[in-house]
mmCIF file of C-alpha atoms in Angstrom:
data_model
loop_
_atom_site.group_PDB
_atom_site.id
_atom_site.type_symbol
_atom_site.label_atom_id
_atom_site.label_comp_id
_atom_site.label_asym_id
_atom_site.label_seq_id
_atom_site.Cartn_x
_atom_site.Cartn_y
_atom_site.Cartn_z
ATOM 1 C CA UNK A 1 113.081 -82.789 39.242
ATOM 2 C CA UNK A 2 111.948 -86.608 39.030
ATOM 3 C CA UNK A 3 113.688 -89.011 41.192
ATOM 4 C CA UNK A 4 113.622 -92.902 40.963
ATOM 5 C CA UNK A 5 113.909 -95.751 43.211
ATOM 6 C CA UNK A 6 117.348 -97.158 43.042
ATOM 7 C CA UNK A 7 116.590 -100.287 44.075
ATOM 8 C CA UNK A 8 114.120 -101.132 41.530
ATOM 9 C CA UNK A 9 116.035 -99.976 38.616
ATOM 10 C CA UNK A 10 117.973 -102.518 36.119
ATOM 11 C CA UNK A 11 120.926 -100.107 35.918
ATOM 12 C CA UNK A 12 121.515 -100.529 39.782
ATOM 13 C CA UNK A 13 122.431 -104.479 39.307
ATOM 14 C CA UNK A 14 124.644 -103.658 36.842
ATOM 15 C CA UNK A 15 127.242 -102.995 38.951
ATOM 16 C CA UNK A 16 126.364 -106.249 41.357
ATOM 17 C CA UNK A 17 127.534 -109.809 41.124
ATOM 18 C CA UNK A 18 124.803 -110.397 38.896
ATOM 19 C CA UNK A 19 126.603 -108.183 36.104
ATOM 20 C CA UNK A 20 128.954 -111.306 35.441
ATOM 21 C CA UNK A 21 126.067 -113.327 34.832
ATOM 22 C CA UNK A 22 123.905 -110.658 32.651
ATOM 23 C CA UNK A 23 126.823 -110.230 30.270
ATOM 24 C CA UNK A 24 127.573 -114.199 29.416
ATOM 25 C CA UNK A 25 123.499 -114.046 28.792
ATOM 26 C CA UNK A 26 123.700 -111.108 26.326
ATOM 27 C CA UNK A 27 126.872 -112.459 24.273
ATOM 28 C CA UNK A 28 125.430 -115.511 24.274
ATOM 29 C CA UNK A 29 122.429 -114.159 22.599
ATOM 30 C CA UNK A 30 124.222 -112.807 19.783
ATOM 31 C CA UNK A 31 121.927 -109.560 19.071
ATOM 32 C CA UNK A 32 124.197 -107.897 16.699
ATOM 33 C CA UNK A 33 122.602 -110.200 13.921
ATOM 34 C CA UNK A 34 119.530 -107.782 14.617
ATOM 35 C CA UNK A 35 121.331 -104.691 13.501
ATOM 36 C CA UNK A 36 120.130 -103.812 10.016
ATOM 37 C CA UNK A 37 116.326 -104.453 10.729
ATOM 38 C CA UNK A 38 114.290 -100.888 10.929
ATOM 39 C CA UNK A 39 111.741 -100.318 13.898
ATOM 40 C CA UNK A 40 107.986 -99.567 12.566
ATOM 41 C CA UNK A 41 107.297 -95.543 11.896
ATOM 42 C CA UNK A 42 104.740 -94.354 14.400
ATOM 43 C CA UNK A 43 104.896 -90.684 14.084
ATOM 44 C CA UNK A 44 106.409 -87.839 11.678
ATOM 45 C CA UNK A 45 106.549 -88.122 7.973
ATOM 46 C CA UNK A 46 105.249 -91.316 6.675
ATOM 47 C CA UNK A 47 108.209 -91.941 4.104
ATOM 48 C CA UNK A 48 111.148 -89.717 5.221
ATOM 49 C CA UNK A 49 114.497 -91.012 4.933
ATOM 50 C CA UNK A 50 113.250 -94.357 3.312
ATOM 51 C CA UNK A 51 116.505 -94.203 1.091
ATOM 52 C CA UNK A 52 118.903 -94.105 4.102
ATOM 53 C CA UNK A 53 117.569 -96.683 5.752
ATOM 54 C CA UNK A 54 117.120 -99.255 2.684
ATOM 55 C CA UNK A 55 121.169 -98.106 1.895
ATOM 56 C CA UNK A 56 121.948 -99.403 5.859
ATOM 57 C CA UNK A 57 120.163 -101.880 5.334
ATOM 58 C CA UNK A 58 121.634 -103.448 2.100
ATOM 59 C CA UNK A 59 124.924 -102.760 2.967
ATOM 60 C CA UNK A 60 124.496 -104.428 6.208
ATOM 61 C CA UNK A 61 125.099 -101.612 8.447
ATOM 62 C CA UNK A 62 122.507 -100.535 11.260
ATOM 63 C CA UNK A 63 119.003 -99.740 10.517
ATOM 64 C CA UNK A 64 117.986 -100.085 14.375
ATOM 65 C CA UNK A 65 117.792 -96.436 15.238
ATOM 66 C CA UNK A 66 116.094 -95.513 11.811
ATOM 67 C CA UNK A 67 112.324 -96.025 11.855
ATOM 68 C CA UNK A 68 110.832 -97.502 8.583
ATOM 69 C CA UNK A 69 107.246 -97.275 7.221
ATOM 70 C CA UNK A 70 108.367 -100.297 5.573
ATOM 71 C CA UNK A 71 109.401 -101.763 8.594
ATOM 72 C CA UNK A 72 107.103 -105.162 8.532
ATOM 73 C CA UNK A 73 108.561 -105.627 4.866
ATOM 74 C CA UNK A 74 112.180 -106.040 6.318
ATOM 75 C CA UNK A 75 111.205 -107.588 9.122
ATOM 76 C CA UNK A 76 109.535 -110.512 7.160
ATOM 77 C CA UNK A 77 113.249 -111.890 6.296
ATOM 78 C CA UNK A 78 113.849 -112.605 9.949
ATOM 79 C CA UNK A 79 113.677 -116.120 10.625
ATOM 80 C CA UNK A 80 111.634 -116.932 14.116
ATOM 81 C CA UNK A 81 113.901 -117.120 16.371
ATOM 82 C CA UNK A 82 115.615 -113.451 15.509
ATOM 83 C CA UNK A 83 112.061 -112.136 15.339
ATOM 84 C CA UNK A 84 111.677 -113.338 18.712
ATOM 85 C CA UNK A 85 114.857 -111.324 19.829
ATOM 86 C CA UNK A 86 113.503 -108.519 18.073
ATOM 87 C CA UNK A 87 110.037 -108.137 19.549
ATOM 88 C CA UNK A 88 111.906 -108.922 22.909
ATOM 89 C CA UNK A 89 115.072 -106.733 23.101
ATOM 90 C CA UNK A 90 114.488 -103.712 20.393
ATOM 91 C CA UNK A 91 110.556 -103.883 20.683
ATOM 92 C CA UNK A 92 110.372 -104.215 24.392
ATOM 93 C CA UNK A 93 106.943 -106.436 24.262
ATOM 94 C CA UNK A 94 105.297 -108.152 26.680
ATOM 95 C CA UNK A 95 106.056 -111.579 25.720
ATOM 96 C CA UNK A 96 103.972 -115.022 27.390
ATOM 97 C CA UNK A 97 106.742 -116.568 29.861
ATOM 98 C CA UNK A 98 106.717 -119.402 27.448
ATOM 99 C CA UNK A 99 108.342 -117.286 24.477
ATOM 100 C CA UNK A 100 110.969 -116.155 26.965
ATOM 101 C CA UNK A 101 111.636 -119.935 27.898
ATOM 102 C CA UNK A 102 112.923 -119.632 24.009
ATOM 103 C CA UNK A 103 115.510 -117.224 24.454
ATOM 104 C CA UNK A 104 116.578 -117.729 29.004
ATOM 105 C CA UNK A 105 116.525 -120.765 30.597
ATOM 106 C CA UNK A 106 113.906 -120.927 33.837
ATOM 107 C CA UNK A 107 116.821 -119.974 36.042
ATOM 108 C CA UNK A 108 118.154 -117.058 34.009
ATOM 109 C CA UNK A 109 114.971 -115.790 33.669
ATOM 110 C CA UNK A 110 113.993 -115.502 37.507
ATOM 111 C CA UNK A 111 117.662 -114.294 37.834
ATOM 112 C CA UNK A 112 116.626 -111.437 35.722
ATOM 113 C CA UNK A 113 112.801 -110.930 37.286
ATOM 114 C CA UNK A 114 115.250 -110.699 40.619
ATOM 115 C CA UNK A 115 117.501 -108.234 39.403
ATOM 116 C CA UNK A 116 114.776 -105.933 37.665
ATOM 117 C CA UNK A 117 115.867 -106.694 33.862
ATOM 118 C CA UNK A 118 112.587 -108.421 33.476
ATOM 119 C CA UNK A 119 108.954 -107.198 34.474
ATOM 120 C CA UNK A 120 105.973 -109.533 34.892
ATOM 121 C CA UNK A 121 102.505 -108.023 34.146
ATOM 122 C CA UNK A 122 99.110 -109.195 35.462
ATOM 123 C CA UNK A 123 98.794 -111.433 32.401
ATOM 124 C CA UNK A 124 101.910 -113.293 33.451
ATOM 125 C CA UNK A 125 103.563 -111.627 30.660
ATOM 126 C CA UNK A 126 107.518 -110.609 30.838
ATOM 127 C CA UNK A 127 108.838 -106.966 29.402
ATOM 128 C CA UNK A 128 112.452 -106.451 28.884
ATOM 129 C CA UNK A 129 113.538 -103.405 30.889
ATOM 130 C CA UNK A 130 116.306 -102.404 28.335
ATOM 131 C CA UNK A 131 116.388 -102.361 24.684
ATOM 132 C CA UNK A 132 119.480 -103.985 22.952
ATOM 133 C CA UNK A 133 121.024 -101.850 19.868
ATOM 134 C CA UNK A 134 124.002 -102.811 17.506
ATOM 135 C CA UNK A 135 126.250 -100.648 15.703
ATOM 136 C CA UNK A 136 128.857 -102.013 13.189
ATOM 137 C CA UNK A 137 128.529 -104.941 15.426
ATOM 138 C CA UNK A 138 128.994 -103.471 18.507
ATOM 139 C CA UNK A 139 125.855 -104.341 20.932
ATOM 140 C CA UNK A 140 124.786 -101.849 23.451
ATOM 141 C CA UNK A 141 122.066 -101.965 26.287
ATOM 142 C CA UNK A 142 120.024 -98.816 26.727
ATOM 143 C CA UNK A 143 116.818 -97.778 28.501
ATOM 144 C CA UNK A 144 114.007 -98.820 26.439
ATOM 145 C CA UNK A 145 114.132 -96.922 23.321
ATOM 146 C CA UNK A 146 110.786 -94.699 22.770
ATOM 147 C CA UNK A 147 110.041 -94.510 19.012
ATOM 148 C CA UNK A 148 107.978 -97.420 18.461
ATOM 149 C CA UNK A 149 104.727 -95.582 20.266
ATOM 150 C CA UNK A 150 104.869 -96.624 23.781
ATOM 151 C CA UNK A 151 106.685 -93.641 25.472
ATOM 152 C CA UNK A 152 108.694 -95.572 28.069
ATOM 153 C CA UNK A 153 108.157 -94.201 31.646
ATOM 154 C CA UNK A 154 109.576 -96.451 34.391
ATOM 155 C CA UNK A 155 107.336 -98.076 37.515
ATOM 156 C CA UNK A 156 110.482 -97.327 39.823
ATOM 157 C CA UNK A 157 109.888 -93.287 39.165
ATOM 158 C CA UNK A 158 108.936 -90.920 41.834
ATOM 159 C CA UNK A 159 107.644 -87.179 41.478
ATOM 160 C CA UNK A 160 109.396 -84.710 43.329
ATOM 161 C CA UNK A 161 106.186 -83.694 45.256
ATOM 162 C CA UNK A 162 106.051 -87.353 46.698
ATOM 163 C CA UNK A 163 106.308 -87.326 50.742
ATOM 164 C CA UNK A 164 108.626 -90.383 50.568
ATOM 165 C CA UNK A 165 111.195 -88.394 48.854
ATOM 166 C CA UNK A 166 113.188 -87.966 52.069
ATOM 167 C CA UNK A 167 114.320 -92.076 51.637
ATOM 168 C CA UNK A 168 117.838 -92.650 51.272
ATOM 169 C CA UNK A 169 117.084 -94.765 48.245
ATOM 170 C CA UNK A 170 115.940 -92.352 45.930
ATOM 171 C CA UNK A 171 118.030 -90.330 43.732
ATOM 172 C CA UNK A 172 117.297 -87.818 40.828
ATOM 173 C CA UNK A 173 116.742 -89.754 37.516
ATOM 174 C CA UNK A 174 117.815 -89.136 34.013
ATOM 175 C CA UNK A 175 117.078 -91.217 30.868
ATOM 176 C CA UNK A 176 120.123 -93.285 29.160
ATOM 177 C CA UNK A 177 119.606 -94.351 25.628
ATOM 178 C CA UNK A 178 120.644 -93.633 22.194
ATOM 179 C CA UNK A 179 119.045 -91.787 19.307
ATOM 180 C CA UNK A 180 119.325 -91.424 15.482
ATOM 181 C CA UNK A 181 121.010 -88.651 15.683
ATOM 182 C CA UNK A 182 123.675 -90.732 17.591
ATOM 183 C CA UNK A 183 124.119 -92.456 14.392
ATOM 184 C CA UNK A 184 123.975 -89.691 11.861
ATOM 185 C CA UNK A 185 127.178 -88.373 14.175
ATOM 186 C CA UNK A 186 128.962 -91.290 13.291
ATOM 187 C CA UNK A 187 128.800 -91.454 9.810
ATOM 188 C CA UNK A 188 129.299 -87.698 9.473
ATOM 189 C CA UNK A 189 132.893 -88.223 11.194
ATOM 190 C CA UNK A 190 133.052 -91.608 9.617
ATOM 191 C CA UNK A 191 133.153 -89.019 6.023
ATOM 192 C CA UNK A 192 136.613 -87.572 7.697
ATOM 193 C CA UNK A 193 138.253 -90.951 8.209
ATOM 194 C CA UNK A 194 138.969 -90.823 11.966
ATOM 195 C CA UNK A 195 142.248 -92.483 12.274
ATOM 196 C CA UNK A 196 142.263 -93.158 15.950
ATOM 197 C CA UNK A 197 145.452 -93.654 18.123
ATOM 198 C CA UNK A 198 146.178 -91.475 20.879
ATOM 199 C CA UNK A 199 143.459 -90.537 23.726
ATOM 200 C CA UNK A 200 140.006 -90.096 22.991
ATOM 201 C CA UNK A 201 136.783 -88.079 25.167
ATOM 202 C CA UNK A 202 133.290 -88.340 24.797
ATOM 203 C CA UNK A 203 131.119 -86.349 26.678
ATOM 204 C CA UNK A 204 127.494 -87.287 27.956
ATOM 205 C CA UNK A 205 127.903 -90.744 26.235
ATOM 206 C CA UNK A 206 124.605 -91.677 27.560
ATOM 207 C CA UNK A 207 124.542 -95.672 27.028
ATOM 208 C CA UNK A 208 127.852 -95.347 25.218
ATOM 209 C CA UNK A 209 127.150 -94.966 21.301
ATOM 210 C CA UNK A 210 130.095 -92.886 20.112
ATOM 211 C CA UNK A 211 132.267 -93.577 23.079
ATOM 212 C CA UNK A 212 132.337 -97.282 22.131
ATOM 213 C CA UNK A 213 131.993 -96.899 18.164
ATOM 214 C CA UNK A 214 134.885 -94.423 18.443
ATOM 215 C CA UNK A 215 136.756 -95.235 21.140
ATOM 216 C CA UNK A 216 137.576 -98.928 20.365
ATOM 217 C CA UNK A 217 140.073 -97.168 17.678
ATOM 218 C CA UNK A 218 142.294 -95.256 20.453
ATOM 219 C CA UNK A 219 144.898 -96.099 23.316
ATOM 220 C CA UNK A 220 143.081 -94.931 25.772
ATOM 221 C CA UNK A 221 138.835 -93.442 25.779
ATOM 222 C CA UNK A 222 137.316 -91.737 28.417
ATOM 223 C CA UNK A 223 133.363 -91.147 28.819
ATOM 224 C CA UNK A 224 132.393 -88.065 30.920
ATOM 225 C CA UNK A 225 128.218 -87.814 31.997
ATOM 226 C CA UNK A 226 126.727 -85.780 34.940
ATOM 227 C CA UNK A 227 124.865 -88.733 35.248
ATOM 228 C CA UNK A 228 126.020 -91.540 37.451
ATOM 229 C CA UNK A 229 123.561 -94.099 35.664
ATOM 230 C CA UNK A 230 124.384 -93.295 32.256
ATOM 231 C CA UNK A 231 128.306 -93.677 33.496
ATOM 232 C CA UNK A 232 127.537 -97.216 34.884
ATOM 233 C CA UNK A 233 125.336 -98.191 31.811
ATOM 234 C CA UNK A 234 128.731 -96.947 29.382
ATOM 235 C CA UNK A 235 131.212 -98.927 31.487
ATOM 236 C CA UNK A 236 128.708 -101.801 31.213
ATOM 237 C CA UNK A 237 128.267 -101.907 27.356
ATOM 238 C CA UNK A 238 132.351 -101.160 27.069
ATOM 239 C CA UNK A 239 133.245 -104.213 29.096
ATOM 240 C CA UNK A 240 129.972 -105.831 27.750
ATOM 241 C CA UNK A 241 132.154 -105.400 24.364
ATOM 242 C CA UNK A 242 135.254 -106.482 25.506
ATOM 243 C CA UNK A 243 136.752 -102.760 25.447
ATOM 244 C CA UNK A 244 138.853 -102.939 28.859
ATOM 245 C CA UNK A 245 140.813 -99.699 27.527
ATOM 246 C CA UNK A 246 137.378 -97.690 27.957
ATOM 247 C CA UNK A 247 136.554 -95.770 31.251
ATOM 248 C CA UNK A 248 133.327 -93.881 32.095
ATOM 249 C CA UNK A 249 133.330 -91.677 35.223
ATOM 250 C CA UNK A 250 130.685 -89.193 36.301
ATOM 251 C CA UNK A 251 131.675 -85.615 36.052
ATOM 252 C CA UNK A 252 130.589 -82.258 34.862
ATOM 253 C CA UNK A 253 131.655 -82.059 31.166
ATOM 254 C CA UNK A 254 132.112 -77.963 31.276
ATOM 255 C CA UNK A 255 134.607 -78.484 33.983
ATOM 256 C CA UNK A 256 137.460 -81.085 32.885
ATOM 257 C CA UNK A 257 140.086 -78.362 32.567
ATOM 258 C CA UNK A 258 143.013 -80.070 33.973
ATOM 259 C CA UNK A 259 141.698 -82.858 35.362
ATOM 260 C CA UNK A 260 141.733 -86.256 32.582
ATOM 261 C CA UNK A 261 144.148 -84.414 30.432
ATOM 262 C CA UNK A 262 144.038 -83.300 26.788
ATOM 263 C CA UNK A 263 142.581 -85.593 23.950
ATOM 264 C CA UNK A 264 143.017 -85.950 20.707
ATOM 265 C CA UNK A 265 139.553 -86.608 19.430
ATOM 266 C CA UNK A 266 136.595 -84.933 21.607
ATOM 267 C CA UNK A 267 133.330 -85.259 20.834
ATOM 268 C CA UNK A 268 129.869 -84.737 22.273
ATOM 269 C CA UNK A 269 126.026 -85.388 20.619
ATOM 270 C CA UNK A 270 124.972 -83.067 23.211
ATOM 271 C CA UNK A 271 121.375 -81.568 24.151
ATOM 272 C CA UNK A 272 120.550 -79.030 22.071
ATOM 273 C CA UNK A 273 116.412 -78.704 22.288
ATOM 274 C CA UNK A 274 115.172 -75.291 22.606
ATOM 275 C CA UNK A 275 112.557 -75.934 25.489
ATOM 276 C CA UNK A 276 111.088 -73.641 28.501
ATOM 277 C CA UNK A 277 113.181 -73.445 31.439
ATOM 278 C CA UNK A 278 110.540 -75.323 33.440
ATOM 279 C CA UNK A 279 111.694 -78.505 31.247
ATOM 280 C CA UNK A 280 115.249 -78.412 32.384
ATOM 281 C CA UNK A 281 115.084 -80.753 34.905
ATOM 282 C CA UNK A 282 112.561 -83.222 33.516
ATOM 283 C CA UNK A 283 114.428 -83.367 30.042
ATOM 284 C CA UNK A 284 117.931 -82.781 31.392
ATOM 285 C CA UNK A 285 119.010 -84.978 28.670
ATOM 286 C CA UNK A 286 117.450 -83.106 25.837
ATOM 287 C CA UNK A 287 117.672 -79.389 27.494
ATOM 288 C CA UNK A 288 120.003 -77.188 25.259
ATOM 289 C CA UNK A 289 119.834 -74.089 27.131
ATOM 290 C CA UNK A 290 119.470 -70.568 25.631
ATOM 291 C CA UNK A 291 117.949 -70.997 22.066
ATOM 292 C CA UNK A 292 119.422 -74.523 22.153
ATOM 293 C CA UNK A 293 122.811 -73.463 21.889
ATOM 294 C CA UNK A 294 123.537 -72.063 25.306
ATOM 295 C CA UNK A 295 125.136 -75.291 26.510
ATOM 296 C CA UNK A 296 126.960 -76.088 22.982
ATOM 297 C CA UNK A 297 128.792 -72.596 23.630
ATOM 298 C CA UNK A 298 129.776 -73.246 26.680
ATOM 299 C CA UNK A 299 131.410 -76.272 25.857
ATOM 300 C CA UNK A 300 133.292 -75.035 23.016
ATOM 301 C CA UNK A 301 134.747 -72.431 25.613
ATOM 302 C CA UNK A 302 136.453 -74.818 27.204
ATOM 303 C CA UNK A 303 138.128 -76.898 24.664
ATOM 304 C CA UNK A 304 141.259 -75.337 24.187
ATOM 305 C CA UNK A 305 142.357 -76.313 27.996
ATOM 306 C CA UNK A 306 141.472 -80.198 27.222
ATOM 307 C CA UNK A 307 142.313 -80.521 23.102
ATOM 308 C CA UNK A 308 145.820 -81.193 22.282
ATOM 309 C CA UNK A 309 147.727 -79.128 19.435
ATOM 310 C CA UNK A 310 146.711 -81.417 16.685
ATOM 311 C CA UNK A 311 143.677 -82.569 18.184
ATOM 312 C CA UNK A 312 139.649 -82.323 16.837
ATOM 313 C CA UNK A 313 136.435 -81.692 18.106
ATOM 314 C CA UNK A 314 133.237 -82.977 16.768
ATOM 315 C CA UNK A 315 130.378 -81.211 18.202
ATOM 316 C CA UNK A 316 126.360 -81.871 17.347
ATOM 317 C CA UNK A 317 123.992 -78.930 17.578
ATOM 318 C CA UNK A 318 120.693 -77.424 16.405
ATOM 319 C CA UNK A 319 121.183 -73.753 14.742
ATOM 320 C CA UNK A 320 118.178 -71.625 15.163
ATOM 321 C CA UNK A 321 117.354 -69.666 12.177
ATOM 322 C CA UNK A 322 115.257 -66.317 12.775
ATOM 323 C CA UNK A 323 112.227 -65.451 10.751
ATOM 324 C CA UNK A 324 114.450 -63.086 9.238
ATOM 325 C CA UNK A 325 116.773 -65.799 8.195
ATOM 326 C CA UNK A 326 119.630 -65.376 10.463
ATOM 327 C CA UNK A 327 121.378 -67.837 11.421
ATOM 328 C CA UNK A 328 122.207 -66.863 15.296
ATOM 329 C CA UNK A 329 124.801 -69.979 16.153
ATOM 330 C CA UNK A 330 127.029 -68.938 13.201
ATOM 331 C CA UNK A 331 126.954 -65.393 14.689
ATOM 332 C CA UNK A 332 127.697 -66.256 17.707
ATOM 333 C CA UNK A 333 130.276 -68.470 16.688
ATOM 334 C CA UNK A 334 132.377 -65.913 14.732
ATOM 335 C CA UNK A 335 132.362 -63.616 17.534
ATOM 336 C CA UNK A 336 134.155 -66.107 20.202
ATOM 337 C CA UNK A 337 136.216 -68.434 17.947
ATOM 338 C CA UNK A 338 139.284 -65.900 17.138
ATOM 339 C CA UNK A 339 139.561 -65.250 20.897
ATOM 340 C CA UNK A 340 139.624 -69.126 21.340
ATOM 341 C CA UNK A 341 142.254 -69.699 18.708
ATOM 342 C CA UNK A 342 139.511 -72.439 16.765
ATOM 343 C CA UNK A 343 138.790 -72.963 13.559
ATOM 344 C CA UNK A 344 134.993 -74.292 12.716
ATOM 345 C CA UNK A 345 133.486 -76.077 9.937
ATOM 346 C CA UNK A 346 130.042 -76.698 9.776
ATOM 347 C CA UNK A 347 128.415 -78.981 8.003
ATOM 348 C CA UNK A 348 124.625 -78.945 7.817
ATOM 349 C CA UNK A 349 122.704 -82.579 7.671
ATOM 350 C CA UNK A 350 119.153 -81.161 7.680
ATOM 351 C CA UNK A 351 116.722 -78.945 8.539
ATOM 352 C CA UNK A 352 114.586 -79.292 11.789
ATOM 353 C CA UNK A 353 111.847 -78.116 13.151
ATOM 354 C CA UNK A 354 109.149 -78.825 16.360
ATOM 355 C CA UNK A 355 107.751 -82.349 16.351
ATOM 356 C CA UNK A 356 104.815 -80.873 18.448
ATOM 357 C CA UNK A 357 102.084 -77.713 18.490
ATOM 358 C CA UNK A 358 103.468 -76.545 21.716
ATOM 359 C CA UNK A 359 106.863 -76.398 20.743
ATOM 360 C CA UNK A 360 106.439 -74.884 17.530
ATOM 361 C CA UNK A 361 104.092 -72.150 19.280
ATOM 362 C CA UNK A 362 107.238 -71.423 21.401
ATOM 363 C CA UNK A 363 109.930 -71.345 19.421
ATOM 364 C CA UNK A 364 107.932 -68.983 17.169
ATOM 365 C CA UNK A 365 107.117 -66.921 19.904
ATOM 366 C CA UNK A 366 110.980 -66.182 19.850
ATOM 367 C CA UNK A 367 111.142 -65.504 16.390
ATOM 368 C CA UNK A 368 112.639 -68.566 15.681
ATOM 369 C CA UNK A 369 111.512 -70.281 11.729
ATOM 370 C CA UNK A 370 113.145 -73.234 12.243
ATOM 371 C CA UNK A 371 116.427 -75.048 12.968
ATOM 372 C CA UNK A 372 119.371 -76.598 11.150
ATOM 373 C CA UNK A 373 121.049 -80.050 12.533
ATOM 374 C CA UNK A 374 124.147 -79.265 12.251
ATOM 375 C CA UNK A 375 128.090 -80.900 13.182
ATOM 376 C CA UNK A 376 130.957 -78.461 14.047
ATOM 377 C CA UNK A 377 134.057 -79.481 12.969
ATOM 378 C CA UNK A 378 136.645 -77.813 16.043
ATOM 379 C CA UNK A 379 140.069 -77.777 15.740
ATOM 380 C CA UNK A 380 143.017 -75.197 16.959
ATOM 381 C CA UNK A 381 143.101 -72.446 14.273
ATOM 382 C CA UNK A 382 142.603 -68.485 13.786
ATOM 383 C CA UNK A 383 139.142 -68.273 14.359
ATOM 384 C CA UNK A 384 138.171 -69.108 10.648
ATOM 385 C CA UNK A 385 134.924 -70.561 9.955
ATOM 386 C CA UNK A 386 133.580 -72.306 6.952
ATOM 387 C CA UNK A 387 130.084 -74.206 5.998
ATOM 388 C CA UNK A 388 129.007 -76.946 3.882
ATOM 389 C CA UNK A 389 125.551 -77.187 2.803
ATOM 390 C CA UNK A 390 123.274 -80.429 2.727
ATOM 391 C CA UNK A 391 123.536 -82.248 -0.235
ATOM 392 C CA UNK A 392 120.918 -80.537 -3.091
ATOM 393 C CA UNK A 393 118.555 -83.589 -2.426
ATOM 394 C CA UNK A 394 118.465 -83.362 1.199
ATOM 395 C CA UNK A 395 117.252 -79.593 0.775
ATOM 396 C CA UNK A 396 114.576 -80.125 -1.475
ATOM 397 C CA UNK A 397 113.250 -82.877 0.762
ATOM 398 C CA UNK A 398 113.283 -80.113 3.599
ATOM 399 C CA UNK A 399 111.497 -77.194 1.896
ATOM 400 C CA UNK A 400 108.721 -80.222 1.183
ATOM 401 C CA UNK A 401 108.814 -81.109 4.885
ATOM 402 C CA UNK A 402 109.028 -77.664 6.289
ATOM 403 C CA UNK A 403 105.672 -76.576 4.186
ATOM 404 C CA UNK A 404 104.227 -79.803 5.459
ATOM 405 C CA UNK A 405 104.878 -78.674 8.904
ATOM 406 C CA UNK A 406 103.768 -75.295 8.194
ATOM 407 C CA UNK A 407 100.122 -76.411 7.277
ATOM 408 C CA UNK A 408 100.152 -78.652 10.326
ATOM 409 C CA UNK A 409 100.635 -76.062 12.927
ATOM 410 C CA UNK A 410 99.917 -72.994 11.510
#
């Protein structure tokens, strides 16, 4: 378990008198103008998903979560003002104070430093302590994103063996950010025409990506996160975008029965990575439990108690595929859906494999060859499970990617 010094964290000041001043400053920057420009690609296969990025760019949709090998080309179209905003709020680069004065006035800069939103280094440069992402014009503040070569490790983290852990100022630390999987889930659900109206529940909202994107269409939207830090950030982002009907609370998504009522739409882009148990506390935002599907299956068991009779749920998951080509997730679902009186439609997005040698070896030690990135569309029914494969071109690309990773790690 890792802890953090509460008073040194920028999120801690989102419930103080500083909040209204930060809201005003962010709104004045119009950061939604950056949404179609992708960040540079620094890992993985060099030219994966470029067609998808180009399509989003040409249509003006968000590409800020989808890294591109051609990022420099896309960003060459930014004017000086937007380029500076991009480096400050998307890439979180240390910038000279004079550059920040082109973004904020001196009094606001001092206020942001005082409230931990800006950090000064030894070279008298300033770094923003949050990233800003826009999707369909909705702006989100989130912990600095980790896809541009510098894994963000906040200075206020304290290891669990630190003798100061008895301090009242220390609290368990969980990141609150947004990833490409949130954007993909939005696109998958949009294909099913989410109409809105009624009540919406998003579990594990993090910084509020799904919660705000779909919640704006409903009469009432509720976000539930086990991290108070994430709940605070989601609530701030709802206020930032003027969504007064969206509320975020700290609670356990597996223990909601009867507490918040029933919902017409339920989503959870839940943690689904299969990793060693000793990594659970450190990576709670990614740890998916047994084979990466334990948490997913536990949540599905709760759906009948929180879903309306005509309700729907969408759950993101990784389906383990064994070396004998057995789909472990679908096998488990077939055995439980009937008792739960749920139908499930599995939409396959793409194949997913471990991104590093350590995790690759860990998966193969359990006889797992790969995973399928899937979206489980659930509704009240008779226990029927159906499946839609990924598009043909996506499957061809996946085969090539699989072979390249086998060469890389085996």
